[in-house]
Coordinates of C-alpha atoms and ligand atoms in Angstrom, one line a residue:
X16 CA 51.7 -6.4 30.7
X17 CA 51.3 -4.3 33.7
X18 CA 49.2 -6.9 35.9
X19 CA 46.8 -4.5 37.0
X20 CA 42.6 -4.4 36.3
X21 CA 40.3 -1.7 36.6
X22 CA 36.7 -1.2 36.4
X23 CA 34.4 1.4 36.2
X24 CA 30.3 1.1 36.1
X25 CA 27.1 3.6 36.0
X26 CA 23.3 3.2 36.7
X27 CA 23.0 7.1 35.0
X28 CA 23.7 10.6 35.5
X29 CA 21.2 12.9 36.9
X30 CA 19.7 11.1 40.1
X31 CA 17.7 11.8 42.8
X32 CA 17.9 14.8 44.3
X33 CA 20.4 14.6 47.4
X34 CA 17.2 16.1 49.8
X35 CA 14.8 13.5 48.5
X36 CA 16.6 10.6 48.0
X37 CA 15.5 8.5 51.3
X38 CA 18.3 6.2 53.3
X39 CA 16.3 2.9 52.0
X40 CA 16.7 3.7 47.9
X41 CA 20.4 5.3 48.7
X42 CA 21.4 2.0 50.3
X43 CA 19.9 0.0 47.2
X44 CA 21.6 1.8 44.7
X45 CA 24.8 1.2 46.2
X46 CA 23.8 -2.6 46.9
X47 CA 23.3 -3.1 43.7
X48 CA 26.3 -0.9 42.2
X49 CA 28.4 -2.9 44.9
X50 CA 26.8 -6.2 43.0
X51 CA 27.5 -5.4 39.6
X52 CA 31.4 -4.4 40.6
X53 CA 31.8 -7.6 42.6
X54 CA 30.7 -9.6 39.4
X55 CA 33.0 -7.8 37.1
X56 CA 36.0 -7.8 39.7
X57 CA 35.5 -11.6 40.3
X58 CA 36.2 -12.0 36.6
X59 CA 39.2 -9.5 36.1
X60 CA 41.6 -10.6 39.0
X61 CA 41.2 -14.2 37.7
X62 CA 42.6 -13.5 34.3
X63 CA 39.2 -13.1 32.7
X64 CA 38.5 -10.8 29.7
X65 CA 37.4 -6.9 30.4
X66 CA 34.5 -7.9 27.5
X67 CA 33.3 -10.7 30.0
X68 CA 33.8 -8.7 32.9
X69 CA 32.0 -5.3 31.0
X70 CA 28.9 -7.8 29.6
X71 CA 28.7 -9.3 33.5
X72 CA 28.3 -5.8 35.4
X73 CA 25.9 -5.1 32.8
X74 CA 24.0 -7.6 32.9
X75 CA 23.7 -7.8 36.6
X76 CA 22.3 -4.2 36.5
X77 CA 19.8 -5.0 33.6
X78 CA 18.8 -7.5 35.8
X79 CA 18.2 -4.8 38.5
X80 CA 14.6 -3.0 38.3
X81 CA 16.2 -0.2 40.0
X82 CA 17.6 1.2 36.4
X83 CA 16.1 2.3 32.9
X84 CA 17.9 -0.7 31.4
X85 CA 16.6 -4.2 30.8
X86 CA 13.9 -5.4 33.7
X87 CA 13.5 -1.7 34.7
X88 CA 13.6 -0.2 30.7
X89 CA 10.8 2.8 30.8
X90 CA 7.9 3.0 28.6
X91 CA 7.4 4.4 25.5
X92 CA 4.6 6.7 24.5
X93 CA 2.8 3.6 23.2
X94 CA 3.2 1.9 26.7
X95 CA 5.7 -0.9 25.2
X96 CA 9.6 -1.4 25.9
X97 CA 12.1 -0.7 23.1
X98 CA 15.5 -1.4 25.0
X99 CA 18.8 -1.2 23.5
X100 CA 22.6 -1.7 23.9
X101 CA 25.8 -1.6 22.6
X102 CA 29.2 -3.3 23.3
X103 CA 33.2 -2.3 22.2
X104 CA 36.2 -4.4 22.1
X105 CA 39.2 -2.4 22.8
X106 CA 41.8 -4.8 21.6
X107 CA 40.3 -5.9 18.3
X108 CA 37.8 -2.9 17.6
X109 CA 35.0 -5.4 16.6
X110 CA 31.3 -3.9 18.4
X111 CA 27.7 -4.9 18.4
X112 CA 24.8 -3.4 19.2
X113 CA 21.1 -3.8 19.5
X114 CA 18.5 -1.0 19.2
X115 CA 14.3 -1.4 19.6
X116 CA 14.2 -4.6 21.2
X117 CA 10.8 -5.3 23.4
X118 CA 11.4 -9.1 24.2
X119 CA 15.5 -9.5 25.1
X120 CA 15.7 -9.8 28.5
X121 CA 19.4 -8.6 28.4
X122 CA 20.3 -6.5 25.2
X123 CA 24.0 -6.6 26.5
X124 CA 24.1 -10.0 25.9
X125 CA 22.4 -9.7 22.5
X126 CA 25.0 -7.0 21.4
X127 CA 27.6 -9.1 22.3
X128 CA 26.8 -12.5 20.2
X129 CA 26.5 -9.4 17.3
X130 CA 30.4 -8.3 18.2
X131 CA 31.2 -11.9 17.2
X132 CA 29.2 -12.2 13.8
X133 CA 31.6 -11.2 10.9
X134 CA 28.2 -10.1 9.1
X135 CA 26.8 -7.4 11.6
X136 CA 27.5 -4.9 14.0
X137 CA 23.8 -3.1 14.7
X138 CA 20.5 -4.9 14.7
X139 CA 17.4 -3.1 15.3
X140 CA 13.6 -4.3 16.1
X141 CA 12.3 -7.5 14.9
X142 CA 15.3 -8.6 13.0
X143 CA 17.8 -8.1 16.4
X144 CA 15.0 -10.5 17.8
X145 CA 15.1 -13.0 15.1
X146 CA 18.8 -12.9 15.1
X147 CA 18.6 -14.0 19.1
X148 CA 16.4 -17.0 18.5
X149 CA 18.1 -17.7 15.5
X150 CA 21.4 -18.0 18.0
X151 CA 19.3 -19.6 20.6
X152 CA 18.7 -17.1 22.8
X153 CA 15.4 -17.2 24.8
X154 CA 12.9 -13.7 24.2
X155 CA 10.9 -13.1 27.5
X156 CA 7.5 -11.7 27.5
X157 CA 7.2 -8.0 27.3
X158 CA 5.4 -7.8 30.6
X159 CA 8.8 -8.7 32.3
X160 CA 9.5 -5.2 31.5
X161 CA 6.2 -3.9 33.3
X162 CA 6.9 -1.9 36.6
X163 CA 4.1 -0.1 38.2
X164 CA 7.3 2.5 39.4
X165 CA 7.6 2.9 35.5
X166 CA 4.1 2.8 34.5
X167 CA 3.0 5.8 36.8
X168 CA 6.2 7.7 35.1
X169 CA 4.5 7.1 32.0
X170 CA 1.5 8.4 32.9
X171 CA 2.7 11.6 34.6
X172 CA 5.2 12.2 31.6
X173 CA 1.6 11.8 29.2
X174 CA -0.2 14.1 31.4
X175 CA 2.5 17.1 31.6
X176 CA 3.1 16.1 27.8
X177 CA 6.5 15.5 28.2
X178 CA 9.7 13.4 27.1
X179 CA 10.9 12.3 30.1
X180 CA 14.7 11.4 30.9
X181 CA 14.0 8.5 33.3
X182 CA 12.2 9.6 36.8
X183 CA 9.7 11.5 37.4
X184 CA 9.2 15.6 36.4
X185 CA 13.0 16.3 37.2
X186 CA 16.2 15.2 34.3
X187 CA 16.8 11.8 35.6
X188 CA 19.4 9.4 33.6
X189 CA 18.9 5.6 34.6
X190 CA 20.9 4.1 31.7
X191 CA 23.8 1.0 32.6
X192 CA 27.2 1.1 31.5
X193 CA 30.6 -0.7 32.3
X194 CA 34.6 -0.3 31.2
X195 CA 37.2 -2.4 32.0
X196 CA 40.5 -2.9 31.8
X197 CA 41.9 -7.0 32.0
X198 CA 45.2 -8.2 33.1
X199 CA 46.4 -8.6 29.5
X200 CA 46.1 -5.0 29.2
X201 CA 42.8 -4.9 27.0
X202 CA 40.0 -2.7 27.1
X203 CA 36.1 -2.9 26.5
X204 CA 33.2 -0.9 26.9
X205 CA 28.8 -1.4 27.7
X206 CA 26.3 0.4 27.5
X207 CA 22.4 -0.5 27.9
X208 CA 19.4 1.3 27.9
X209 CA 15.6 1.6 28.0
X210 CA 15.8 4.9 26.7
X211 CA 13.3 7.7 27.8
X212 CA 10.1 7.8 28.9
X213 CA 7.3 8.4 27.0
X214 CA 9.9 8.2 23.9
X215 CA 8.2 8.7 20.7
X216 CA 8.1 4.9 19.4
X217 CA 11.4 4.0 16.9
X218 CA 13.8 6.7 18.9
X219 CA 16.8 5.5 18.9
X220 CA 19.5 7.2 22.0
X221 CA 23.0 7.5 22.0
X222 CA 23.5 4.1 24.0
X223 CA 23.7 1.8 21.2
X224 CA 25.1 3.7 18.8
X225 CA 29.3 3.2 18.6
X226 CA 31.6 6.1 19.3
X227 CA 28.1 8.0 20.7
X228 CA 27.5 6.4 24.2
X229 CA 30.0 3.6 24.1
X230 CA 33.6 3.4 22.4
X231 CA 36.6 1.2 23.3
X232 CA 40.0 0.7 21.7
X233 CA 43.5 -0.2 23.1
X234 CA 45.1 2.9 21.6
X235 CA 43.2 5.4 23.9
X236 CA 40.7 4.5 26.4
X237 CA 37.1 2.7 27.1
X238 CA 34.1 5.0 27.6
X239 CA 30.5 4.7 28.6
X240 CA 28.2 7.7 28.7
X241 CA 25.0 8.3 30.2
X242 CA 22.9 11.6 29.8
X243 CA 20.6 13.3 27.2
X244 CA 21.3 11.0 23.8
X245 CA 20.2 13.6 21.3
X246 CA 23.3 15.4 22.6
X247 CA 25.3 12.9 22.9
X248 CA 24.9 11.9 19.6
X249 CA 25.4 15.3 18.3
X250 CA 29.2 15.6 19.9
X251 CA 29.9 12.2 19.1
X252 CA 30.9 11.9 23.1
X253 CA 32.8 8.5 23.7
X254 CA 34.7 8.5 20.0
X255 CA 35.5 12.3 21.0
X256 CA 37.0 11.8 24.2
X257 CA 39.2 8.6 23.0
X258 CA 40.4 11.1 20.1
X259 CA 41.5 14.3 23.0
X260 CA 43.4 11.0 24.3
X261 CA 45.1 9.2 21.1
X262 CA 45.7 12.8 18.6
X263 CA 46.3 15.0 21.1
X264 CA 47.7 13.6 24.2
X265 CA 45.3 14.8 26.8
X266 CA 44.7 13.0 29.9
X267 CA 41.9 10.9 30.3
X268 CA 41.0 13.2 33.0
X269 CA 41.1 16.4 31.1
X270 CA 39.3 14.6 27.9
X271 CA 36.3 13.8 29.3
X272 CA 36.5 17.2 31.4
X273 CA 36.6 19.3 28.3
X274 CA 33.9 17.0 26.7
X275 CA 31.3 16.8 29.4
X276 CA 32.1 20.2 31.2
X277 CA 32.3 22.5 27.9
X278 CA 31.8 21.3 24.7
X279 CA 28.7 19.3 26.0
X280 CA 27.9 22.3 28.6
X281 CA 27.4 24.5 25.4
X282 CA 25.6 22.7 23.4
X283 CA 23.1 22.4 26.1
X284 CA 23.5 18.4 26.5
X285 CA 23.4 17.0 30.6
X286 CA 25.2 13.5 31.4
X287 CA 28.5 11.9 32.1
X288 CA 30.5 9.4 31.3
X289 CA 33.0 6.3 32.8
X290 CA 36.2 6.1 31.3
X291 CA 39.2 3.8 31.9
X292 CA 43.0 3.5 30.2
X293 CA 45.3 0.9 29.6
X294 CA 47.6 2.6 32.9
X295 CA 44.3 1.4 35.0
X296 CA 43.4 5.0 35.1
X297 CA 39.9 5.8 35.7
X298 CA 37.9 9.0 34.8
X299 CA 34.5 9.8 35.6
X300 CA 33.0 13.1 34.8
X301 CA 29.6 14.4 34.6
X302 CA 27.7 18.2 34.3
X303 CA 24.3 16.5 36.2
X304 CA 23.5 16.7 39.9
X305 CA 24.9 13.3 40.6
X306 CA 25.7 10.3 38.6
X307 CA 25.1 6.6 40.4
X308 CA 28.7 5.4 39.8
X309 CA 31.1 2.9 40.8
X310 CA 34.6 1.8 40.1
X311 CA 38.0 -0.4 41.7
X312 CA 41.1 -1.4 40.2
X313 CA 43.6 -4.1 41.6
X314 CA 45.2 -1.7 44.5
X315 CA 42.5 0.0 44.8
X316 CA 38.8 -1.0 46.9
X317 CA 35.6 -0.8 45.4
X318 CA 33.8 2.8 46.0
X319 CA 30.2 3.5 45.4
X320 CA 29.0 7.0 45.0
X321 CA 25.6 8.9 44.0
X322 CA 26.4 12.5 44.3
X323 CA 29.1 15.3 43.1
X324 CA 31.3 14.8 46.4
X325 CA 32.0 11.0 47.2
X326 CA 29.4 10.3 49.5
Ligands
LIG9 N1 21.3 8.2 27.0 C1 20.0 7.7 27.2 C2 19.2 8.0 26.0 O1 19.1 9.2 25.6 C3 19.4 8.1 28.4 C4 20.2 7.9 29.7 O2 21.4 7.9 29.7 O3 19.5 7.6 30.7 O4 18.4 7.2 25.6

């Protein structure tokens, strides 16, 4: 046991531009990044699990209407919500994930009742929903999901007759994610998401799906991603990077560099992605503008950052 934690967390890749980004939103972002980390780091340095601690930052920024994820999920072309989410165990490779869900206030927490069912791993629509009140978890009226912010995105996306990657006309990610590493050296990745706007109804992203935009095992590394899913899903991003680490001995550094900044770079595909070791090293790499981001381990402070240079 090496005694030491580490966490890393996203709110997306592809922000605000730099020159429009105003000093009121910049300072909420970070607020609410600095949230999520507190909540996670309050679990790890007592001991707690890097699933607990991975589920909590989550949750706490699903919780946030300032992301595409839970309360602030954008619309799909049919003006409803179809959120989803998926979670890794590193230590015992057991996962869950939830995909279509209008009425679960927090898909994270879904997905993770599905990591302990020896039955399922990936729920989708009405039968993810049933499963929750099955397992007593309360659904919440779709219009918790309404935002007029995300309702005007909607209609903007409709009238330029577009797909929309979160905000407005630019590529905007808003997606959630979270990896830890625990003091008993284990490792778990997050992932949530209300996918993109104006999303033909029944698309399902790379967020939710294992190995795509969330993998975790003790043998190699924990990874979140955030970006354009079709082409996440395509390279098969997280599962990708933990391979570069586990069959060919790369760094986590150079993994997700070769993943994001050229393999991803030629297929076209925009995004990044968190990434954390069982040495408490973290990796954060991304081919957008900026990706909201935010990370600590046991020596070192919680930093918060929005754009390409630490800010
Ligand atoms: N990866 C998400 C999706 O394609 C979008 C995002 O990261 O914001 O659904």
């Amino acid at each position: 046991m090496l005694g030491k934690y580490a966490l890393a967390i996203h709110g997306g890749a592809g922000t605000l531009l730099r020159s429009e980004i105003t000093a009121e939103q910049e300072a909420n972002y970070k607020a609410a990044l600095n949230e999520a980390l507190q909540v996670g780091e309050s679990i790890l340095k007592v001991g707690g699990s890097a699933l607990d601690a991975v589920e909590a930052c989550i949750k706490s920024l699903e919780d946030s209407p300032l992301f595409n994820a839970g309360r602030g999920s954008v619309f799909t072309h049919d003006e409803t919500h179809e959120l989803e989410a998926s979670i890794m165990d590193g230590a015992t490779s057991r996962a869950g994930a939830v995909a279509a869900v209008s009425r679960v206030k927090n898909p994270i927490a879904l997905s993770r009742l599905i990591l302990h069912d020896d039955e399922f791993v990936y729920l989708s629509g009405k039968g993810a929903e049933q499963y929750a009140t099955d397992h007593q978890m309360k659904l919440v009226d779709p219009v918790y999901f309404y935002t007029d912010f995300r309702y005007n995105q909607l209609m903007a996306a409709k009238k330029e007759g577009t797909v929309l990657l979160d905000h407005d006309g630019e590529k905007k990610f808003g997606t959630v994610g979270a990896v830890a590493l625990d003091l008993n050296d284990n490792l778990a990745a997050g992932t949530s998401t209300g996918g993109l706007t104006n999303k033909q109804y029944g698309r399902i992203g790379d967020s939710s799906l294992i190995g795509c935009g969330c993998f975790a095992e003790n043998q190699s590394c924990a990874v979140s991603a955030t970006g354009y899913g079709e082409y996440f899903i395509r390279s098969v991003v997280a599962h990708d990077i933990a391979a570069l680490v586990k069959y060919k001995g790369l760094s986590l550094q150079e993994a997700s560099d070769y993943v994001i900044q050229k393999k991803l770079v030629k297929l076209g595909g925009e995004g990044g992605v968190i990434t954390v070791d069982r040495d408490a090293n973290i990796a954060l790499s991304f081919n957008s503008e900026g990706m909201y981001r935010g990370w600590l381990t046991s020596d070192e402070e919680a930093q918060v950052a929005i754009f390409k240079n630490v800010d």
